[in-house]
Every structure is written in structure tokens, then in C-alpha cells.
Coordinates of C-alpha atoms in Angstrom, one line a residue:
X23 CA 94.1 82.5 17.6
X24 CA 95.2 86.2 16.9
X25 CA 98.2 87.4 18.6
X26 CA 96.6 88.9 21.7
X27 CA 94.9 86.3 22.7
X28 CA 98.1 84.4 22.5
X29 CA 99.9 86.5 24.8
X30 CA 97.0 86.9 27.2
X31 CA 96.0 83.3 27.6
X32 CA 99.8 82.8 28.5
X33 CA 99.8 85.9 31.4
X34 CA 96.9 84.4 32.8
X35 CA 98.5 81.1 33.5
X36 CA 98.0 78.6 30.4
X37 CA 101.8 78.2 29.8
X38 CA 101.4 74.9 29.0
X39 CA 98.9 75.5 25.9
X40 CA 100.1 75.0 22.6
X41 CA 99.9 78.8 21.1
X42 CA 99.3 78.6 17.4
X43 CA 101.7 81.4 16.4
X44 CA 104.7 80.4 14.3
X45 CA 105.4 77.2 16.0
X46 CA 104.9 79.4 19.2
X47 CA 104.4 77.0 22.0
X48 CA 105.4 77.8 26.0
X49 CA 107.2 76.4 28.7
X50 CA 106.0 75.7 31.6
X51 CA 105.4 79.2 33.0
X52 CA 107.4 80.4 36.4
X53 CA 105.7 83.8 36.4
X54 CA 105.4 84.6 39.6
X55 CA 101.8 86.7 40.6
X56 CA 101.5 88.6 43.9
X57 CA 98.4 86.5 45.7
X58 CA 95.2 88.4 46.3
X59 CA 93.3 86.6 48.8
X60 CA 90.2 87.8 50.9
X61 CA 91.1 89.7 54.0
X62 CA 89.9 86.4 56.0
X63 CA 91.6 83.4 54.9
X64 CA 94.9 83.1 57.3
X65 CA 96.0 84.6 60.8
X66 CA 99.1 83.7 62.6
X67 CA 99.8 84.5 66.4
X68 CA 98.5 83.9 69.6
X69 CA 95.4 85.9 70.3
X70 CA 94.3 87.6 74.2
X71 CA 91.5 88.9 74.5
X72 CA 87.8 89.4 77.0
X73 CA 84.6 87.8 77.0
X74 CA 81.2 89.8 76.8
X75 CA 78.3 87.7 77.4
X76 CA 75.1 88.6 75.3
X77 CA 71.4 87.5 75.0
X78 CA 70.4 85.6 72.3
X79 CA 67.7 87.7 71.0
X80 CA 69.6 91.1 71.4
X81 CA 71.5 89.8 68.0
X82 CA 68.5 90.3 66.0
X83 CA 68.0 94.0 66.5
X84 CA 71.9 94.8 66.3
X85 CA 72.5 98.1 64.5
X86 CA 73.8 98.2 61.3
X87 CA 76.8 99.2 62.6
X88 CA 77.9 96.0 64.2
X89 CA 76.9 94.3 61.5
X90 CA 79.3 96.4 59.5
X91 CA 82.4 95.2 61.2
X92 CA 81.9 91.6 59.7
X93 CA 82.7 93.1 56.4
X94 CA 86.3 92.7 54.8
X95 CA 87.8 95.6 56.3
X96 CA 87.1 93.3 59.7
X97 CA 90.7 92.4 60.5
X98 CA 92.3 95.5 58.5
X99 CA 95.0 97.3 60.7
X100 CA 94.2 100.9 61.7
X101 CA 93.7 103.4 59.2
X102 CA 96.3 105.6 61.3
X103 CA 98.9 103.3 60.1
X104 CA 98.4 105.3 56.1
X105 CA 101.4 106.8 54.6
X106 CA 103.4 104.9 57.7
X107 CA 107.1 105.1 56.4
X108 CA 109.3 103.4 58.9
X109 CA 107.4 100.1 60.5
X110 CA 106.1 100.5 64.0
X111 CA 104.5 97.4 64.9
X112 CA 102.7 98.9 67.9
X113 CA 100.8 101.4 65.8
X114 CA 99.2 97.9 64.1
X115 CA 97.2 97.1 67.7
X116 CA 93.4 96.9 67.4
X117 CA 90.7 95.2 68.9
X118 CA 87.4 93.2 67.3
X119 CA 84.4 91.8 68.0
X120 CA 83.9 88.3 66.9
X121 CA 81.0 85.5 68.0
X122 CA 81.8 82.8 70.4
X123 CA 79.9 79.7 71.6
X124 CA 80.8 78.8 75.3
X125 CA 81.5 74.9 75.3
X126 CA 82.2 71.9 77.8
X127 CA 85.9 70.9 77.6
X128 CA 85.3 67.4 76.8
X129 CA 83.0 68.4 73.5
X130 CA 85.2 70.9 72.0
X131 CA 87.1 68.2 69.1
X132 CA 83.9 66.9 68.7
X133 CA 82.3 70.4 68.3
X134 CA 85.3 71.7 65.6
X135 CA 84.6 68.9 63.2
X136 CA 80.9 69.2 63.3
X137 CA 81.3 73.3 62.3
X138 CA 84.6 72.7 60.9
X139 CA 83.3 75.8 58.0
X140 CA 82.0 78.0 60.7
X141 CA 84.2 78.0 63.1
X142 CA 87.0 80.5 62.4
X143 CA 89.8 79.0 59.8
X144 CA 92.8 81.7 59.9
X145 CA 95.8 79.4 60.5
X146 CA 98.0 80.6 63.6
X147 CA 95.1 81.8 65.3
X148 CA 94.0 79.8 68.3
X149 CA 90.3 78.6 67.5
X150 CA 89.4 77.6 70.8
X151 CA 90.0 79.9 74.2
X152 CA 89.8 79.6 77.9
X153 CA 86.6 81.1 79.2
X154 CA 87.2 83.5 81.9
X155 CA 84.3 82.8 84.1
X156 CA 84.3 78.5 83.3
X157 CA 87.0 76.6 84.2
X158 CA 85.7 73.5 82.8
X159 CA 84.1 75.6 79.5
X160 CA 86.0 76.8 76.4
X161 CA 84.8 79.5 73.7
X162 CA 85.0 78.6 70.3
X163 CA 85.6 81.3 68.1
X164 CA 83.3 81.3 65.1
X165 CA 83.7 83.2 61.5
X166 CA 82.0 86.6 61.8
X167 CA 81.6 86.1 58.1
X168 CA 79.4 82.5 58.4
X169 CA 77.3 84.0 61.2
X170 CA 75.3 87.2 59.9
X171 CA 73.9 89.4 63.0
X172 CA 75.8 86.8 65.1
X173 CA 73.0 84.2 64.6
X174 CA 73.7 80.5 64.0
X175 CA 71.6 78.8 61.1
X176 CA 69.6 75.7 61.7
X177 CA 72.5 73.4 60.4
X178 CA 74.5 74.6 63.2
X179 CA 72.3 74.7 65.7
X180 CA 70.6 70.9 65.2
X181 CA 74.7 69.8 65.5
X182 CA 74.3 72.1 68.9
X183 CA 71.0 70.5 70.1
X184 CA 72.5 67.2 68.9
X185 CA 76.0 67.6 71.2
X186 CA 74.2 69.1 74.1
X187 CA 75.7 72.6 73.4
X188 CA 73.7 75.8 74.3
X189 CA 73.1 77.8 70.6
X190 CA 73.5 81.3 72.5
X191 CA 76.0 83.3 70.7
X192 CA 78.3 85.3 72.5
X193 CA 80.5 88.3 71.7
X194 CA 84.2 88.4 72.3
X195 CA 86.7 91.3 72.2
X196 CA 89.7 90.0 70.1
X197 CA 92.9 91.9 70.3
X198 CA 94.9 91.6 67.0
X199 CA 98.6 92.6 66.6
X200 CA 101.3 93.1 63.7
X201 CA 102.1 89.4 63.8
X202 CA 98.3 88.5 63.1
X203 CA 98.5 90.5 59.5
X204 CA 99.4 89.5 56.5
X205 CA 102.1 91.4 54.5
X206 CA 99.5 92.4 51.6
X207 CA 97.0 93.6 54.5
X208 CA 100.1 95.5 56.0
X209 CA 101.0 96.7 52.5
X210 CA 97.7 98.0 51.6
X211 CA 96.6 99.7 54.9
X212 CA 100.3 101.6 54.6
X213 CA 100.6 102.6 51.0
X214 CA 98.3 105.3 49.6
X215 CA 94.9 104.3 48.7
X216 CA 94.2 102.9 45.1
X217 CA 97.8 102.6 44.7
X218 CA 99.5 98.6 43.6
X219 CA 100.2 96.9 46.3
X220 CA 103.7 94.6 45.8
X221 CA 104.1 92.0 48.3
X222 CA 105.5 89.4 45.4
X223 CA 108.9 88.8 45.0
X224 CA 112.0 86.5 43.8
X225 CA 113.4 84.2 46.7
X226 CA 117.6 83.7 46.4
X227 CA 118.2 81.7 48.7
X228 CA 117.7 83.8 52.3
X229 CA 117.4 86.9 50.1
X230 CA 114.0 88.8 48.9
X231 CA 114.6 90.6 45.3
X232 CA 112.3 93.0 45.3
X233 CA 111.7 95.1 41.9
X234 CA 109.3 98.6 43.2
X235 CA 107.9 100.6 41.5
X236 CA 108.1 104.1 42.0
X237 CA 105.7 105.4 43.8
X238 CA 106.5 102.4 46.3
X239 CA 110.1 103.9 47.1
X240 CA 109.3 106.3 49.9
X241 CA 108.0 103.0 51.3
X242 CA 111.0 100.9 50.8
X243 CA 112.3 100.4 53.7
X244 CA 109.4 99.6 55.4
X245 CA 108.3 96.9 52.8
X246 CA 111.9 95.3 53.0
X247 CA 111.5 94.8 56.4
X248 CA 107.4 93.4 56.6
X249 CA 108.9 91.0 53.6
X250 CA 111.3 89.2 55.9
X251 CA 109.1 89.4 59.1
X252 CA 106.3 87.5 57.3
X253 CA 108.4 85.0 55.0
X254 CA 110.2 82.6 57.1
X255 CA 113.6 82.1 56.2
X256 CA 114.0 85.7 54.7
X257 CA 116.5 87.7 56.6
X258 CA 117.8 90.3 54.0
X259 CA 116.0 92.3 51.3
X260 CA 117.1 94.4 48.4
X261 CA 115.4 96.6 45.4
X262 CA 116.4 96.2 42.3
X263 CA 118.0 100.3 41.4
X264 CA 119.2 99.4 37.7
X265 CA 118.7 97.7 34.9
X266 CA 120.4 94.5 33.9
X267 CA 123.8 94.9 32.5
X268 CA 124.0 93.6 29.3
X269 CA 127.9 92.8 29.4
X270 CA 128.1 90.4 32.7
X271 CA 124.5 90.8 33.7
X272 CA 124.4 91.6 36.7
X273 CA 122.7 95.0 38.4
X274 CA 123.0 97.8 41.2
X275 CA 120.8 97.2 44.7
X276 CA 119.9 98.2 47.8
X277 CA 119.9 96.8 50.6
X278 CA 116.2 97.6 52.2
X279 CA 116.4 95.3 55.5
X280 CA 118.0 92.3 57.5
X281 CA 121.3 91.3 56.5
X282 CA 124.0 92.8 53.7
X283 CA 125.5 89.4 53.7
X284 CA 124.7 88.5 49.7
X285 CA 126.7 85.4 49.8
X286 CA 123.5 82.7 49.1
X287 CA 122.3 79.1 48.4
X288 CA 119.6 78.2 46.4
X289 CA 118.6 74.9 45.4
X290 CA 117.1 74.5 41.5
X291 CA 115.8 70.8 40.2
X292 CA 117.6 69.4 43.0
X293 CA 120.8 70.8 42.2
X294 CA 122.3 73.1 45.0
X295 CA 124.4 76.3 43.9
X296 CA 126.3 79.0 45.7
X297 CA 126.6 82.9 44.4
X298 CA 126.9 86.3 45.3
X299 CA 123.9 87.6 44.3
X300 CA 125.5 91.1 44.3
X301 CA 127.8 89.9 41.4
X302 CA 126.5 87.7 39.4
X303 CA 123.1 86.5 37.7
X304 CA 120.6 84.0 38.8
X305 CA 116.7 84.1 37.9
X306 CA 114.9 81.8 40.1
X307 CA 112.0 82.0 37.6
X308 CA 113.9 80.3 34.8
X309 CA 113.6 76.5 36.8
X310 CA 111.4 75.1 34.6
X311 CA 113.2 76.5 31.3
X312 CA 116.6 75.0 32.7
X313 CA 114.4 71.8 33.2
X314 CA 113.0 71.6 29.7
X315 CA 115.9 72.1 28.2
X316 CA 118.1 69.4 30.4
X317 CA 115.1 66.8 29.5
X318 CA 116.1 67.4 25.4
X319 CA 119.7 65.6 26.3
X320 CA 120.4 62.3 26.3
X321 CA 123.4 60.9 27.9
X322 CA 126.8 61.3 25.7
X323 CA 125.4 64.7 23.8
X324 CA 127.4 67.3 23.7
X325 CA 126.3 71.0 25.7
X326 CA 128.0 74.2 24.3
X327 CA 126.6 77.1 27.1
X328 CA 127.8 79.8 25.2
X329 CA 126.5 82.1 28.3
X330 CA 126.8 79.7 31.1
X331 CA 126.5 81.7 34.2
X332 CA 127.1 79.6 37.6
X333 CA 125.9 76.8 36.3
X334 CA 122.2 76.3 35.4
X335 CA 122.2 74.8 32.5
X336 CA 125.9 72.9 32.2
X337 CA 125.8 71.2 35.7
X338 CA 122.6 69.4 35.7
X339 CA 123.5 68.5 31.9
X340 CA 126.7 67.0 33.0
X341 CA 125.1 65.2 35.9
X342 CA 123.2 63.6 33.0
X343 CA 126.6 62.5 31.6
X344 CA 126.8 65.0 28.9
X345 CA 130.3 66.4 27.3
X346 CA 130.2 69.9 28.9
X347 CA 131.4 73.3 27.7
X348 CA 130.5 76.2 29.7
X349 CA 131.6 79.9 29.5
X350 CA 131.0 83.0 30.8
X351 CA 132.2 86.5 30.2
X352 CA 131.6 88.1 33.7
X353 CA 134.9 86.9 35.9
X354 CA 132.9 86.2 39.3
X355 CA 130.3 84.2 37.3
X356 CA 133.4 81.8 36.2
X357 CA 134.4 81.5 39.8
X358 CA 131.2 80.8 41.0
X359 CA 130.9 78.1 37.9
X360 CA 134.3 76.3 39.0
X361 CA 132.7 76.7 42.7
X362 CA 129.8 74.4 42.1
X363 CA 131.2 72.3 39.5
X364 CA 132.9 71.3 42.5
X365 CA 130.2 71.7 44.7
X366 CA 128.2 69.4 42.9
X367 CA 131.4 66.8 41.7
X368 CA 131.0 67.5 38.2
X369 CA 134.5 69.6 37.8
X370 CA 135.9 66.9 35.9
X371 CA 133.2 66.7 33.2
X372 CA 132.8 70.4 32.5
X373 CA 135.4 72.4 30.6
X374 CA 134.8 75.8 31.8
X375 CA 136.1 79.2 30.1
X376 CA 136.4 83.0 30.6
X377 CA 136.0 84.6 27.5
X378 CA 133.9 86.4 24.9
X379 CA 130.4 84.3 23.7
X380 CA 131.8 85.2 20.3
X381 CA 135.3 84.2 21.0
X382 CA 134.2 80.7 22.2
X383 CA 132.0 80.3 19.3
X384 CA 134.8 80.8 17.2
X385 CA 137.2 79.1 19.3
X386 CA 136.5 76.2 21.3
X387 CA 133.0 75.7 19.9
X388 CA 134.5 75.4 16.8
X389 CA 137.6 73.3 17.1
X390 CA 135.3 70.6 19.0
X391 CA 132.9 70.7 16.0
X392 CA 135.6 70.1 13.6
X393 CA 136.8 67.2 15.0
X394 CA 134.2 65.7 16.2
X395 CA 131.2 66.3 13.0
X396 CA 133.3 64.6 10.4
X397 CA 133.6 61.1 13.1
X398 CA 130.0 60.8 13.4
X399 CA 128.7 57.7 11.6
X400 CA 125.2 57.5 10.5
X401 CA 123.6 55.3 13.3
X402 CA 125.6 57.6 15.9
X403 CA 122.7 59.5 17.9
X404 CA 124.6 61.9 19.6
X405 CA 123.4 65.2 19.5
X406 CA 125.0 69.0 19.8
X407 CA 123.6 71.6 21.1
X408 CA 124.3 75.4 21.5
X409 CA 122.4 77.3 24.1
X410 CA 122.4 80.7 23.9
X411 CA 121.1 82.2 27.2
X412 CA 121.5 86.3 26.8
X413 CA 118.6 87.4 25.8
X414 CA 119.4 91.2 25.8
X415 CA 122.3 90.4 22.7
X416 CA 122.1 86.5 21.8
X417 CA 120.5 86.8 18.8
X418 CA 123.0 89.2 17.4
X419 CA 125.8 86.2 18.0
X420 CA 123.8 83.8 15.4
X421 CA 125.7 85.5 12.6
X422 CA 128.7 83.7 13.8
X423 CA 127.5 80.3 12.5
X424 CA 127.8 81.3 8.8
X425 CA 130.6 79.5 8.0
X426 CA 131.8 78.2 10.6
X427 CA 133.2 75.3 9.8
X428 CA 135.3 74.3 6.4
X429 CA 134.5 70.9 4.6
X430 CA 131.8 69.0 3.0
X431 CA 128.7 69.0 5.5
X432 CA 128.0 65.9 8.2
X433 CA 124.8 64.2 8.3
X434 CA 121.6 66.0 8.5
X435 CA 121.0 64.3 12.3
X436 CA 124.7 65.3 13.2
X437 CA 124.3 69.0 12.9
X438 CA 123.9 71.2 15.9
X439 CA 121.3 72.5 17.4
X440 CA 121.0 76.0 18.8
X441 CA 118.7 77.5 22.2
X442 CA 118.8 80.9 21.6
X443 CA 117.1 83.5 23.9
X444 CA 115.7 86.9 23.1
X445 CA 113.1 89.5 24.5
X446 CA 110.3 91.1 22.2
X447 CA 108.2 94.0 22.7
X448 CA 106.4 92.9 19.3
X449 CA 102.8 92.1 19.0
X450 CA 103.9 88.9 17.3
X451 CA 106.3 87.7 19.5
X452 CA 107.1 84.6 18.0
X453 CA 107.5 86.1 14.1
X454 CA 109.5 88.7 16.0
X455 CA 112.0 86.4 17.3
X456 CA 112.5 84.4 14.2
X457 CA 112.8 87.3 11.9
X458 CA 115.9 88.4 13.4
X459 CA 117.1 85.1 14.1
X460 CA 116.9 85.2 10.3
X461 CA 118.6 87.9 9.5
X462 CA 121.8 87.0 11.9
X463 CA 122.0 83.7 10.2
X464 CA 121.1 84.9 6.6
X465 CA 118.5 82.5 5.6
X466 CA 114.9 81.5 6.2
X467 CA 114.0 79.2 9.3
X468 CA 110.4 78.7 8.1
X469 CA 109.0 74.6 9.0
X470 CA 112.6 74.2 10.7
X471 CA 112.6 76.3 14.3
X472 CA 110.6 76.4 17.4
X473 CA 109.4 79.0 19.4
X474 CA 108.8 78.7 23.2
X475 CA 107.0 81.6 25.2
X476 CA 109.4 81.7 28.2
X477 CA 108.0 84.2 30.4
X478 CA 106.9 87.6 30.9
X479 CA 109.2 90.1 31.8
X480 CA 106.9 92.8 31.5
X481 CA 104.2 94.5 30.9
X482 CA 104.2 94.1 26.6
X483 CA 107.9 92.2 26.9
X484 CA 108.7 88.3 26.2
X485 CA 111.5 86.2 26.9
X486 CA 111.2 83.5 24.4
X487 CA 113.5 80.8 23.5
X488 CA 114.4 79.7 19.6
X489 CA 115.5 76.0 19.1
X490 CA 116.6 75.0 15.4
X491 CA 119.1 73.1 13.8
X492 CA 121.7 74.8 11.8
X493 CA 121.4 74.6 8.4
X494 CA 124.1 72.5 6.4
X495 CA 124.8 75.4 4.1
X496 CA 124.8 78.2 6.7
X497 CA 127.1 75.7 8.9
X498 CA 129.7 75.3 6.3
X499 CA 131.9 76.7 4.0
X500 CA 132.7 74.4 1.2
X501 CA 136.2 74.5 -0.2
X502 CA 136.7 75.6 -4.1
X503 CA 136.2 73.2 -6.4
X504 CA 139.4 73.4 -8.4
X505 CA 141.5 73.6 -5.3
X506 CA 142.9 70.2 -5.3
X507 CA 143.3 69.8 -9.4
X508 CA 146.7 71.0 -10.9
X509 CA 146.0 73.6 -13.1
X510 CA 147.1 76.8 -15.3
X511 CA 147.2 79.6 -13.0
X512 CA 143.9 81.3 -12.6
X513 CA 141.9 83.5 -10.0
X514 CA 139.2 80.7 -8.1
X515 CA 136.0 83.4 -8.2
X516 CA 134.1 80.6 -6.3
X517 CA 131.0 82.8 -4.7
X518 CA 132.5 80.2 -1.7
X519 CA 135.6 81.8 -1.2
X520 CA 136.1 84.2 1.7
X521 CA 139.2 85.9 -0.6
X522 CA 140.8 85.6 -4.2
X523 CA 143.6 82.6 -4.0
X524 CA 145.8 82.2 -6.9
X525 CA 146.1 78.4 -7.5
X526 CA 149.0 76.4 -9.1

């Protein structure tokens, strides 16, 4: 498989084929697409409307024109709503004819599961109305699109003959609204024509994150607020107006609608979190990631989160009864991490820091390696690993593991292993990744990493994740050989030593 149709197979969806690309394989993918569907499918609201009675046989030598308006442009809104900039639902009124059958009260259920695929399916939309001139008839509203020229087939109409129900067809005026449309039909009757269409987004909690693009920013504010009227749950929206900050991740936005209040719960895997989405960094595409990596621990491991965030990784890994260490450089990330350590009763299993990823690598990371490597007995199974989740700079940390600890190396099974994240705009993504991984750590990783396809960020841009086990001779720095004999005095030139020593 060549390294386009590696990537391609993966953006259409097959994230959890094995891509034969330098161990490349993907997660499950969270890529979120935008849903196309056909202008028909759903309807919400409740829908007025008159009843026009006509003859059977007039259907046959309708004009074109009528039988134009079953088309998909059918329950569009009006095209005077183009280039709309600041939402007035009003403008969104329209009225359309659809076919009705006029039926007796008491064989109206039995009549909707007998033409349960003609009779109109748009959920929200009442199916069956009271007939103006009948009190003891209702109309049935059928699918324009299952009726050509308004004219039942003969499946329908031997269920009619069989229930007793006259076949005559009728028309009936049907007034539709703004609460009857769909965002993407409201989207796409507003924005220029041929132009993309966005109605996808990330959901935080009771927040829409939005990324536009720019030739959808004169809309903004209209989009922001069609997002939260047709999503349930929604009340604020914001646009994304920066890119990610590499230092504490987090970015500049605007609000577009609803509420400013950025204060938010989400629930991931079961786990509920708190944040302030203004401040700090949560991706709610990067479930399943967090996921596959808690399913690699076992109970008793131990979880360095070099770049911990609130939480995503450490608290569901301490829930598993892990050993915990989780840092973060941004200061409101650490308070948010204390927050739902607590949150979720896990405070006492987690030692959290604020500090550089570097600094705790070489600190803390370190000084827990040190004394714990050299305790592990062979039939010990408990594991370490390092995850590494920054994938704008994490690769360019690996260097710190050369040498990072002094003294003759543990087992093989006992040495750590390292998640490490990193995007690539490279047409081998995989090779990419490992390549500089390589280069950080100063040795080969050929037969001993793994590369998962995480996601795509964007068009020709990866997030992939790197799993390997440090290398025993990148890990450590063995001490001199003649440091512990008594000897002459002599300069120790031991390619091993970080400086000359003069031994005694």
C-alpha cells in the first residue's frame, strides 16, 4: 500500500485498518465530518397549514412545473435569505405543496404502518393532520418524493382498497418555518453559492468550537447562533481566531452567540472534568486515543504525563490504580488538574506538578526511575510509561533520555516506555515521525517502535502517536570502568564520561 492510499483510506473512515507503513497502524479515528444528508430526511416543528381538494385524474396532466417542486430544493428556505448576515428567522417562512390522503380517524395507525415508506418521515414534523372540512377524517401527509405527479403506485393503493381508504390524492399547502430547517439547509441557502458549507463542530461541554474558514467570517455571527438554536444543549459559541500556543496550548476566541460563560463540563470515557475552555486545552476528538492508551496499563504501572493537561490521560489511569505523575506547564491547566483529581477522588493517587516537560523529565521522572529500576526483580511485571502529549514540540524533548539515568541498565521488560505525539505534513507520515524521533534520541528505532495514525488535523497534516521502549544504552550512562579500582593517577577518557575526572 503506497503512502497515499494510506492516508486516504484513513480520512475516509478506515481508522481501524492496519496501514502497512513503518508499523503505521491507527487508532480508532474521532474525526469528526460535517453530515451531508438529502434535503428530505428530518423536519422538526409543528406544521399549519390549508387543504386543497383535487381530482384524481388532474395529477396526470400536471405541468412540469409542479412536478418541479418535488425536487430537492423542495423544503429549501427562500432564496432571499442569500448573503443573510445577521439571522432573521421570519425571512425563513415559505409555503409547499405536498400530497395528502384524507383518512377515517380510527384507520389512521393502521394506515402509517401499511405506507410506513411513503408517508412523510422528517422527524418533528406531524405526519398526520386535522382535516378542515371532516371532523371524523385526518390527512396523512405523504413523501412528495415517493409519489411522482402526486399519483399512488399499485402497492399503495391495493393497501388503500384493502383498508377501505379512497386512493384520491390530494394537495395540501404546508407552511414551513425556521424551526423546520436544518442548520446545513440554513447554512447553505445563506452563504454564497458553491461556497463550503460548515455546520460541524467540537462540543465542550454546553460550548460549540467552531474553526471558519474565511470566507465564512462575514457570516459568523449568524452561524454561531443557528449552531446553538438547532443543537440542543448548546447555548454559547465561539471561532477559533489563533492558532494553538505552543507554550500552554491554549488559543484566542470569539464569542459568536449565547453565553460568554466558558466555565464547562464535559464528560470523556465516563470520567467527568471541569475547565475553562478559554484557558486551557481540551480536544474532545482525542477520546478514543486517551482510551487506547489507558487500556495498555495494568494496575500497579507507573504513568509519567509529561504534558498532562486537566487530566485526560492521568485520572482515568489512576482510577485504574496506577502510580500517577502528571505535569503541566500552563498554571490554570494545574489548577484545573488538582480540580478534578478531586473531582473525581483520585487527589491522593496523583502527584501533580507545575513545571517545565524538560524539568520534570529531569527531575521527578528521573529520581523515581532511579529508585525504583534497580528494585525490579525479573518476574516483577510492572510497567513505566512516559506519555508525551505536545505534539507541536514533544519530539524535540526525546533527547532528554540520553543518559538519563547512571548505573548498569535493568531488565530489558523493566525499561520504560514512551507515547510521544507529533504532527507531519510528510507524505510518509509514519517514517516522518520516527525519523526525528531518531534523531532526538540518537539511535535507530527500526523493528522496536509503533506508529499510530491519530487523526487528521488538516488538510495534508497528521497527529500520530510513537510508542517504543527506551533503549538500555540510550537510557543509561554507565559509570567508568576504573572508577572503583585504586590506581596511579590518570585521565579516565571513557567515551562514557560526560567530563575528564582525575582518579586516585
Amino acid at each position: 500500500m503506497n503512502n497515499f492510499s494510506s492516508r486516504t483510506l484513513w480520512r475516509f473512515g478506515y481508522s481501524a485498518r492496519l496501514l502497512r507503513n513503518n508499523h503505521l497502524r491507527t487508532a480508532a479515528s474521532n474525526t469528526s465530518f460535517p453530515a451531508v444528508w438529502m434535503l428530505l430526511t428530518q423536519y422538526s416543528g409543528r406544521i399549519p397549514g390549508c387543504f386543497v381538494v383535487v381530482k384524481k385524474n388532474s395529477f396526470f396532466t400536471m405541468p412540469e412545473t409542479v412536478e418541479e417542486k418535488a425536487n430537492l430544493e423542495l423544503y429549501s428556505p427562500c432564496p432571499e435569505v442569500r448573503g443573510m448576515t445577521l439571522l432573521n428567522r421570519e425571512a425563513f417562512k415559505r409555503t409547499v405543496v405536498v400530497p395528502v390522503l384524507k383518512v377515517k380517524k380510527e384507520t389512521v395507525n393502521t394506515l402509517l404502518k401499511s405506507l410506513k415508506h411513503t408517508v412523510l418521515q422528517r422527524p418533528g414534523l406531524k405526519r398526520v393532520v386535522e382535516d378542515p372540512e371532516d371532523e371524523e377524517s385526518r390527512l396523512v401527509i405523504l413523501d412528495p418524493h415517493k409519489i411522482p405527479e402526486f399519483s399512488l403506485g399499485e402497492s399503495e393503493q391495493e393497501v388503500l382498497k384493502r383498508l377501505n381508504v379512497c386512493p384520491e390524492v390530494s394537495k395540501y399547502n404546508l407552511e414551513l418555518t425556521y424551526e423546520n430547517f436544518k442548520s446545513e439547509e440554513i447554512l447553505r441557502a445563506v452563504l454564497p453559492e458553491g461556497q463550503d458549507v460548515t455546520s460541524g463542530f467540537s462540543r465542550v461541554g454546553h460550548i460549540a468550537h467552531l474553526n471558519l474558514r474565511d470566507h465564512q467570517l462575514p457570516y459568523r455571527y449568524l452561524i454561531g447562533q443557528v449552531i446553538i438554536d438547532k443543537n440542543p444543549g448548546i447555548t454559547c459559541a465561539v471561532n477559533k481566531t489563533s492558532i494553538i500556543d505552543s507554550t500552554y496550548r491554549n488559543f484566542q476566541m470569539e464569542v459568536l452567540a449565547g453565553e460568554s460563560n466558558l466555565v464547562t463540563k464535559v464528560k470523556e470515557n465516563n470520567i467527568a472534568y471541569e475547565l475553562d475552555f478559554s484557558k486551557v486545552y481540551w480536544n474532545p476528538r482525542l477520546s478514543t486515543e486517551h482510551g487506547r492508551i489507558i487500556e495498555l496499563l495494568k494496575p500497579g504501572d507507573a504513568l509519567f504525563d509529561v504534558f498532562a493537561g486537566i487530566g485526560p490521560f492521568a485520572i482515568p489511569a489512576a482510577k485504574k490504580r496506577c502510580r500517577v505523575f502528571a505535569n503541566d506547564l500552563n498554571p490554570e491547566s494545574y489548577r484545573w488538574l488538582l480540580h478534578n483529581c478531586k473531582l473525581n477522588k483520585v487527589d491522593n493517587k496523583i502527584k501533580a506538578f507545575n513545571m517545565d516537560g524538560r524539568d520534570f523529565l529531569l527531575g521527578p521522572v528521573r529520581e523515581e526511575l532511579s529508585k525504583e529500576l534497580p528494585l525490579l526483580k525479573e518476574e516483577q511485571k510492572t510497567s513505566f510509561h512516559v506519555v508525551m502529549n505536545l505534539p507541536a514540540l514533544a519530539i524535540e524533548f526525546l533527547d532528554v533520555f540520553r543518559h538519563l539515568l547512571v548505573g548498569e541498565p535493568c531488565s530489558t521488560a523493566g525499561l520504560p516506555t514512551v507515547h510521544c505525539y507529533g504532527f507531519s505534513k510528510h507524505d510518509d507520515p509514519a517514517k516522518d515521525i520516527q525519523e526525528r524521533a531518531e534523531a532526538s534520541l540518537g539511535t535507530s528505532l527500526d523493528g522496536r517502535c509503533s506508529t499510530y495514525l491519530v487523526r487528521n488535523v488538516a488538510p495534508n497534516k497528521e497527529m500520530l502517536c510513537i510508542s517504543f521502549q527506551i533503549p538500555a544504552d540510550v537510557l543509561y550512562k554507565r559509570p567508568c570502568p576504573d572508577e572503583a579500582k585504586p590506581a596511579p593517577k590518570r585521565l579516565c577518557t571513557s567515551r562514557d564520561c560526560s567530563e575528564e575526572k582525575l582518579l586516585s
